[in-house]
Amino acid sequence: MAKDSKKVVDFAAIKADLGGDFKPVQILDNDAKVVNKELMATFSDEQLLDFMKKLVWERALHEQTMNFSRQGRLGFYAPTYGQEASEMGTVSAFKENDYLLPAYRDLPQLIQHGATVAEGYLWSRGHVVGNQFKARALMPQIIIGAQMVETAGVALGLKKNGEDAVAFSYTGDGGTSQGDTYEGMNFAGAYQAPAVFIIQNNGYAISVPRPKQTAAVTLAQKAAAAGIPSVQVDGMDILACYAVAKEAREFAAAGSGPVMIETLTYRFGAHSSAGDDPSRYRTKEEEKPWFDNDPLIRMRKYLTDKGQWSQEQEDAYVEECKESFKEALKVADATEPEKVSDMLKNTFEVPTPDIAKQIAEFEEKESK
C-alpha cells in the first residue's frame, strides 16, 4: 500500500484556528469589577456619571417610545433595550463634524449626534420633517447593510475634501450577511477611506440566530478579507465600547484607513414594534445570562459602590427624561401633516410623467 502523501495544506488546522485571535476588550466585567485599571484610569468621575446618565436616557427612551407605539401614536420603531452600552458608548467617541450613517435601530445615536427626539418620532411616522435634522448624518437606512456602502462613499468624500472627520456606521449581525456590507468595507479598504464600521452583534437577525447566518467564528474576522483591522468589544460595557471606538476614530482620522468594531451585545426584547415574539425563537435559559449582564446593572453597581450614584438619582432622571419625550411627541403632533402630493414631490427630484400626473391629481383634491 502506498504511503499517504504529506498534506500541502492542513485545512482542518486552519479552520480550527479561525477567529482564535479575538478576545473582547473589557474594562468592567459582569460583576462590575475593574479588569483593566489602566483604561479605567483614563475616565474622570464626571465622565463616568455622564455615561451612566446616557444609559438611563436610552433605556427611558426605549420604554416611553414603546408606550407611544403601543398607543398607536408612532410608526415603525426598533427597540434598543439591552443595547444601550453598545450604542451610547460608541457614539460618544465621535465628534460633531463626523458623519453618521445609521440603520433603523440607531435613532438613539442619531439623537445623541444632533437630531431631536421630535425629529426621530417624525421619522418613525414617515414624515419628511423627520429627515430634516441639522445633525451631520443621513436618515436611518431601512435596507439592511445599504448604509455600509454609503459610509464608504461619504468617507472617501471626507478624505478628498481634506476634512478632519470620519464617517461611522452601524449594522447588526444580520447586516454582515448582506453583500452591501462587504462591498462597503472593501471599497473603504481599497481607498483607505476614514470609516468606522460598527457591527452590533445582538445574536439575531430578527428570528435567525447568528450561527445559522454564517459559519464565521467571529464577525470581526470578516473585515480581514477587505484588509481592515478589526476588534471585538464587550457590548454590555459602555466604557470599553467608548475606549475602543475612540481609538478607532483616531486611527481612521489620522489617515490610516477604516476600522471595523464588533460589539457583543443582546436584544432583550422583540426585533421591532411590529410585534414579533422572541419567545418563539429564544429560550429563557439563553436569555437569563444576558439579562443578568444588563449594562445598566453593571454600571449602576460600580457607581453605587463608589458612592456616586443612587436609586433616587436614577428615578428622578428617568422621570425627567420621560417628560422630555412626552414634550417631543407634542412637537411631532403639532407638525403640519404631510400631504400626499408633498410625499410624491419628495420621492423624486424630477418627477416622472406618471408621478407628475399623480401630484396634479392629488393637489386638485387637496385644494377642495
PDB file of C-alpha atoms in Angstrom, residues 136-330:
ATOM      1  CA  ARG A 136     -24.311  65.621  10.155  1.00  0.00           C
ATOM      2  CA  ALA A 137     -25.964  62.371   9.206  1.00  0.00           C
ATOM      3  CA  LEU A 138     -28.163  60.610   6.712  1.00  0.00           C
ATOM      4  CA  MET A 139     -31.641  59.379   7.588  1.00  0.00           C
ATOM      5  CA  PRO A 140     -31.763  55.893   9.182  1.00  0.00           C
ATOM      6  CA  GLN A 141     -31.428  53.268   6.486  1.00  0.00           C
ATOM      7  CA  ILE A 142     -34.144  50.635   6.208  1.00  0.00           C
ATOM      8  CA  ILE A 143     -32.384  48.455   3.613  1.00  0.00           C
ATOM      9  CA  ILE A 144     -30.165  46.050   5.569  1.00  0.00           C
ATOM     10  CA  GLY A 145     -26.483  46.836   5.033  1.00  0.00           C
ATOM     11  CA  ALA A 146     -27.013  49.615   2.476  1.00  0.00           C
ATOM     12  CA  GLN A 147     -25.645  52.214   4.908  1.00  0.00           C
ATOM     13  CA  MET A 148     -22.265  50.473   4.789  1.00  0.00           C
ATOM     14  CA  VAL A 149     -21.872  51.266   1.086  1.00  0.00           C
ATOM     15  CA  GLU A 150     -22.974  54.841   1.757  1.00  0.00           C
ATOM     16  CA  THR A 151     -20.423  55.086   4.562  1.00  0.00           C
ATOM     17  CA  ALA A 152     -17.585  54.151   2.245  1.00  0.00           C
ATOM     18  CA  GLY A 153     -18.619  56.829  -0.245  1.00  0.00           C
ATOM     19  CA  VAL A 154     -19.058  59.540   2.379  1.00  0.00           C
ATOM     20  CA  ALA A 155     -15.723  58.613   3.970  1.00  0.00           C
ATOM     21  CA  LEU A 156     -13.948  58.887   0.620  1.00  0.00           C
ATOM     22  CA  GLY A 157     -15.579  62.280   0.110  1.00  0.00           C
ATOM     23  CA  LEU A 158     -14.304  63.455   3.503  1.00  0.00           C
ATOM     24  CA  LYS A 159     -10.822  62.278   2.546  1.00  0.00           C
ATOM     25  CA  LYS A 160     -10.902  64.051  -0.825  1.00  0.00           C
ATOM     26  CA  ASN A 161     -12.135  67.254   0.825  1.00  0.00           C
ATOM     27  CA  GLY A 162      -9.279  67.095   3.324  1.00  0.00           C
ATOM     28  CA  GLU A 163     -11.672  67.206   6.273  1.00  0.00           C
ATOM     29  CA  ASP A 164     -10.607  66.227   9.768  1.00  0.00           C
ATOM     30  CA  ALA A 165     -13.611  63.945  10.087  1.00  0.00           C
ATOM     31  CA  VAL A 166     -14.648  60.327   9.711  1.00  0.00           C
ATOM     32  CA  ALA A 167     -17.794  58.524   8.621  1.00  0.00           C
ATOM     33  CA  PHE A 168     -19.190  55.961  11.032  1.00  0.00           C
ATOM     34  CA  SER A 169     -21.966  53.476  10.582  1.00  0.00           C
ATOM     35  CA  TYR A 170     -23.893  50.731  12.353  1.00  0.00           C
ATOM     36  CA  THR A 171     -25.387  47.447  11.274  1.00  0.00           C
ATOM     37  CA  GLY A 172     -26.306  44.219  13.053  1.00  0.00           C
ATOM     38  CA  ASP A 173     -25.046  40.661  12.778  1.00  0.00           C
ATOM     39  CA  GLY A 174     -27.617  40.052  10.049  1.00  0.00           C
ATOM     40  CA  GLY A 175     -26.207  43.008   8.146  1.00  0.00           C
ATOM     41  CA  THR A 176     -22.857  41.253   7.789  1.00  0.00           C
ATOM     42  CA  SER A 177     -24.619  38.525   5.802  1.00  0.00           C
ATOM     43  CA  GLN A 178     -25.535  41.118   3.177  1.00  0.00           C
ATOM     44  CA  GLY A 179     -23.329  41.824   0.172  1.00  0.00           C
ATOM     45  CA  ASP A 180     -23.540  45.579   0.739  1.00  0.00           C
ATOM     46  CA  THR A 181     -21.589  45.276   3.986  1.00  0.00           C
ATOM     47  CA  TYR A 182     -18.624  43.566   2.375  1.00  0.00           C
ATOM     48  CA  GLU A 183     -18.746  45.857  -0.671  1.00  0.00           C
ATOM     49  CA  GLY A 184     -18.705  48.915   1.573  1.00  0.00           C
ATOM     50  CA  MET A 185     -15.783  47.616   3.625  1.00  0.00           C
ATOM     51  CA  ASN A 186     -13.896  46.501   0.524  1.00  0.00           C
ATOM     52  CA  PHE A 187     -14.283  49.919  -1.124  1.00  0.00           C
ATOM     53  CA  ALA A 188     -13.247  51.761   2.038  1.00  0.00           C
ATOM     54  CA  GLY A 189     -10.268  49.467   2.483  1.00  0.00           C
ATOM     55  CA  ALA A 190      -9.132  49.850  -1.132  1.00  0.00           C
ATOM     56  CA  TYR A 191      -9.223  53.648  -0.918  1.00  0.00           C
ATOM     57  CA  GLN A 192      -8.100  53.868   2.721  1.00  0.00           C
ATOM     58  CA  ALA A 193     -11.156  55.957   3.480  1.00  0.00           C
ATOM     59  CA  PRO A 194     -11.672  57.242   7.053  1.00  0.00           C
ATOM     60  CA  ALA A 195     -14.582  55.000   8.048  1.00  0.00           C
ATOM     61  CA  VAL A 196     -15.506  53.154  11.233  1.00  0.00           C
ATOM     62  CA  PHE A 197     -17.909  50.241  10.706  1.00  0.00           C
ATOM     63  CA  ILE A 198     -19.687  49.161  13.900  1.00  0.00           C
ATOM     64  CA  ILE A 199     -21.317  45.724  13.935  1.00  0.00           C
ATOM     65  CA  GLN A 200     -23.777  45.332  16.797  1.00  0.00           C
ATOM     66  CA  ASN A 201     -23.868  41.578  17.229  1.00  0.00           C
ATOM     67  CA  ASN A 202     -27.067  41.079  19.231  1.00  0.00           C
ATOM     68  CA  GLY A 203     -27.310  37.418  18.299  1.00  0.00           C
ATOM     69  CA  TYR A 204     -30.269  37.539  15.934  1.00  0.00           C
ATOM     70  CA  ALA A 205     -31.350  38.779  12.522  1.00  0.00           C
ATOM     71  CA  ILE A 206     -34.985  39.067  13.576  1.00  0.00           C
ATOM     72  CA  SER A 207     -35.517  35.370  14.437  1.00  0.00           C
ATOM     73  CA  VAL A 208     -32.445  33.857  12.764  1.00  0.00           C
ATOM     74  CA  PRO A 209     -29.620  33.137  15.238  1.00  0.00           C
ATOM     75  CA  ARG A 210     -26.129  34.176  14.225  1.00  0.00           C
ATOM     76  CA  PRO A 211     -24.757  30.606  13.803  1.00  0.00           C
ATOM     77  CA  LYS A 212     -27.406  29.952  11.142  1.00  0.00           C
ATOM     78  CA  GLN A 213     -26.430  33.077   9.187  1.00  0.00           C
ATOM     79  CA  THR A 214     -22.708  32.493   8.886  1.00  0.00           C
ATOM     80  CA  ALA A 215     -20.043  29.899   9.645  1.00  0.00           C
ATOM     81  CA  ALA A 216     -17.591  32.639  10.641  1.00  0.00           C
ATOM     82  CA  VAL A 217     -16.343  32.138  14.205  1.00  0.00           C
ATOM     83  CA  THR A 218     -16.460  35.897  14.752  1.00  0.00           C
ATOM     84  CA  LEU A 219     -17.951  38.719  12.751  1.00  0.00           C
ATOM     85  CA  ALA A 220     -14.863  40.824  13.378  1.00  0.00           C
ATOM     86  CA  GLN A 221     -12.768  38.466  11.270  1.00  0.00           C
ATOM     87  CA  LYS A 222     -14.862  39.276   8.205  1.00  0.00           C
ATOM     88  CA  ALA A 223     -13.012  42.592   7.936  1.00  0.00           C
ATOM     89  CA  ALA A 224      -9.744  40.783   7.176  1.00  0.00           C
ATOM     90  CA  ALA A 225     -10.899  39.986   3.637  1.00  0.00           C
ATOM     91  CA  ALA A 226     -11.072  43.738   2.968  1.00  0.00           C
ATOM     92  CA  GLY A 227      -7.698  44.426   4.593  1.00  0.00           C
ATOM     93  CA  ILE A 228      -9.335  46.227   7.519  1.00  0.00           C
ATOM     94  CA  PRO A 229      -8.193  45.884  11.142  1.00  0.00           C
ATOM     95  CA  SER A 230     -10.975  44.811  13.486  1.00  0.00           C
ATOM     96  CA  VAL A 231     -11.695  44.172  17.133  1.00  0.00           C
ATOM     97  CA  GLN A 232     -14.317  42.615  19.376  1.00  0.00           C
ATOM     98  CA  VAL A 233     -15.547  44.502  22.428  1.00  0.00           C
ATOM     99  CA  ASP A 234     -17.877  43.621  25.290  1.00  0.00           C
ATOM    100  CA  GLY A 235     -21.001  45.379  24.068  1.00  0.00           C
ATOM    101  CA  MET A 236     -22.525  45.430  27.559  1.00  0.00           C
ATOM    102  CA  ASP A 237     -19.582  47.512  28.869  1.00  0.00           C
ATOM    103  CA  ILE A 238     -20.131  51.160  27.930  1.00  0.00           C
ATOM    104  CA  LEU A 239     -16.616  52.148  28.966  1.00  0.00           C
ATOM    105  CA  ALA A 240     -14.948  49.532  26.774  1.00  0.00           C
ATOM    106  CA  CYS A 241     -17.203  50.448  23.837  1.00  0.00           C
ATOM    107  CA  TYR A 242     -16.213  54.093  24.188  1.00  0.00           C
ATOM    108  CA  ALA A 243     -12.490  53.397  24.576  1.00  0.00           C
ATOM    109  CA  VAL A 244     -12.379  51.138  21.516  1.00  0.00           C
ATOM    110  CA  ALA A 245     -14.470  53.492  19.341  1.00  0.00           C
ATOM    111  CA  LYS A 246     -12.329  56.471  20.385  1.00  0.00           C
ATOM    112  CA  GLU A 247      -9.143  54.715  19.282  1.00  0.00           C
ATOM    113  CA  ALA A 248     -10.806  53.545  16.071  1.00  0.00           C
ATOM    114  CA  ARG A 249     -11.868  57.096  15.312  1.00  0.00           C
ATOM    115  CA  GLU A 250      -8.354  58.425  15.941  1.00  0.00           C
ATOM    116  CA  PHE A 251      -6.852  55.706  13.721  1.00  0.00           C
ATOM    117  CA  ALA A 252      -9.209  56.454  10.817  1.00  0.00           C
ATOM    118  CA  ALA A 253      -8.931  60.250  11.190  1.00  0.00           C
ATOM    119  CA  ALA A 254      -5.131  60.011  11.043  1.00  0.00           C
ATOM    120  CA  GLY A 255      -5.349  58.637   7.503  1.00  0.00           C
ATOM    121  CA  SER A 256      -4.644  55.023   8.430  1.00  0.00           C
ATOM    122  CA  GLY A 257      -7.758  53.666   6.752  1.00  0.00           C
ATOM    123  CA  PRO A 258     -11.006  52.135   8.021  1.00  0.00           C
ATOM    124  CA  VAL A 259     -11.676  50.046  11.150  1.00  0.00           C
ATOM    125  CA  MET A 260     -14.372  47.501  11.997  1.00  0.00           C
ATOM    126  CA  ILE A 261     -15.709  47.023  15.549  1.00  0.00           C
ATOM    127  CA  GLU A 262     -17.873  44.084  16.617  1.00  0.00           C
ATOM    128  CA  THR A 263     -19.788  44.768  19.825  1.00  0.00           C
ATOM    129  CA  LEU A 264     -21.071  41.657  21.610  1.00  0.00           C
ATOM    130  CA  THR A 265     -24.490  42.685  22.873  1.00  0.00           C
ATOM    131  CA  TYR A 266     -28.056  41.362  23.099  1.00  0.00           C
ATOM    132  CA  ARG A 267     -31.531  42.489  22.118  1.00  0.00           C
ATOM    133  CA  PHE A 268     -33.604  41.928  25.250  1.00  0.00           C
ATOM    134  CA  GLY A 269     -36.983  42.284  23.587  1.00  0.00           C
ATOM    135  CA  ALA A 270     -38.648  42.000  20.200  1.00  0.00           C
ATOM    136  CA  HIS A 271     -36.989  42.903  16.926  1.00  0.00           C
ATOM    137  CA  SER A 272     -39.428  45.735  16.285  1.00  0.00           C
ATOM    138  CA  SER A 273     -42.643  47.387  17.360  1.00  0.00           C
ATOM    139  CA  ALA A 274     -44.335  45.398  14.578  1.00  0.00           C
ATOM    140  CA  GLY A 275     -44.755  42.660  17.155  1.00  0.00           C
ATOM    141  CA  ASP A 276     -42.533  39.625  16.637  1.00  0.00           C
ATOM    142  CA  ASP A 277     -42.479  37.267  19.637  1.00  0.00           C
ATOM    143  CA  PRO A 278     -38.912  36.438  20.843  1.00  0.00           C
ATOM    144  CA  SER A 279     -40.229  33.530  22.940  1.00  0.00           C
ATOM    145  CA  ARG A 280     -40.865  31.647  19.695  1.00  0.00           C
ATOM    146  CA  TYR A 281     -37.187  31.579  18.783  1.00  0.00           C
ATOM    147  CA  ARG A 282     -35.334  32.124  22.101  1.00  0.00           C
ATOM    148  CA  THR A 283     -35.376  30.251  25.378  1.00  0.00           C
ATOM    149  CA  LYS A 284     -35.387  31.656  28.913  1.00  0.00           C
ATOM    150  CA  GLU A 285     -32.190  29.696  29.561  1.00  0.00           C
ATOM    151  CA  GLU A 286     -30.463  31.539  26.732  1.00  0.00           C
ATOM    152  CA  GLU A 287     -31.782  34.934  27.767  1.00  0.00           C
ATOM    153  CA  LYS A 288     -31.036  34.777  31.512  1.00  0.00           C
ATOM    154  CA  PRO A 289     -27.236  35.297  31.401  1.00  0.00           C
ATOM    155  CA  TRP A 290     -27.728  38.326  29.185  1.00  0.00           C
ATOM    156  CA  PHE A 291     -30.427  39.841  31.396  1.00  0.00           C
ATOM    157  CA  ASP A 292     -28.150  39.252  34.382  1.00  0.00           C
ATOM    158  CA  ASN A 293     -25.495  41.120  32.425  1.00  0.00           C
ATOM    159  CA  ASP A 294     -27.703  44.183  31.830  1.00  0.00           C
ATOM    160  CA  PRO A 295     -25.384  47.145  31.060  1.00  0.00           C
ATOM    161  CA  LEU A 296     -27.324  49.412  33.428  1.00  0.00           C
ATOM    162  CA  ILE A 297     -26.960  46.939  36.305  1.00  0.00           C
ATOM    163  CA  ARG A 298     -23.214  46.716  35.737  1.00  0.00           C
ATOM    164  CA  MET A 299     -22.587  50.479  35.623  1.00  0.00           C
ATOM    165  CA  ARG A 300     -25.103  51.171  38.393  1.00  0.00           C
ATOM    166  CA  LYS A 301     -23.362  48.733  40.740  1.00  0.00           C
ATOM    167  CA  TYR A 302     -19.934  50.176  40.039  1.00  0.00           C
ATOM    168  CA  LEU A 303     -21.002  53.783  40.667  1.00  0.00           C
ATOM    169  CA  THR A 304     -23.195  52.913  43.646  1.00  0.00           C
ATOM    170  CA  ASP A 305     -20.302  51.090  45.292  1.00  0.00           C
ATOM    171  CA  LYS A 306     -18.227  54.242  44.766  1.00  0.00           C
ATOM    172  CA  GLY A 307     -20.962  56.375  46.334  1.00  0.00           C
ATOM    173  CA  GLN A 308     -21.506  58.307  43.091  1.00  0.00           C
ATOM    174  CA  TRP A 309     -24.985  57.082  42.152  1.00  0.00           C
ATOM    175  CA  SER A 310     -28.234  56.211  43.894  1.00  0.00           C
ATOM    176  CA  GLN A 311     -31.637  54.794  43.022  1.00  0.00           C
ATOM    177  CA  GLU A 312     -33.159  58.166  43.943  1.00  0.00           C
ATOM    178  CA  GLN A 313     -30.954  59.928  41.398  1.00  0.00           C
ATOM    179  CA  GLU A 314     -31.853  57.411  38.755  1.00  0.00           C
ATOM    180  CA  ASP A 315     -35.607  57.558  39.394  1.00  0.00           C
ATOM    181  CA  ALA A 316     -35.578  61.358  39.214  1.00  0.00           C
ATOM    182  CA  TYR A 317     -33.585  61.347  35.990  1.00  0.00           C
ATOM    183  CA  VAL A 318     -35.867  58.753  34.386  1.00  0.00           C
ATOM    184  CA  GLU A 319     -38.884  60.943  35.090  1.00  0.00           C
ATOM    185  CA  GLU A 320     -37.074  63.988  33.701  1.00  0.00           C
ATOM    186  CA  CYS A 321     -36.239  62.094  30.523  1.00  0.00           C
ATOM    187  CA  LYS A 322     -39.733  60.717  30.033  1.00  0.00           C
ATOM    188  CA  GLU A 323     -41.281  64.163  30.457  1.00  0.00           C
ATOM    189  CA  SER A 324     -38.948  65.485  27.755  1.00  0.00           C
ATOM    190  CA  PHE A 325     -40.018  62.635  25.438  1.00  0.00           C
ATOM    191  CA  LYS A 326     -43.675  63.474  26.017  1.00  0.00           C
ATOM    192  CA  GLU A 327     -42.943  67.085  25.082  1.00  0.00           C
ATOM    193  CA  ALA A 328     -41.140  65.877  21.961  1.00  0.00           C
ATOM    194  CA  LEU A 329     -44.212  63.914  20.898  1.00  0.00           C
ATOM    195  CA  LYS A 330     -46.305  67.071  21.336  1.00  0.00           C
TER     196      LYS A 330
END
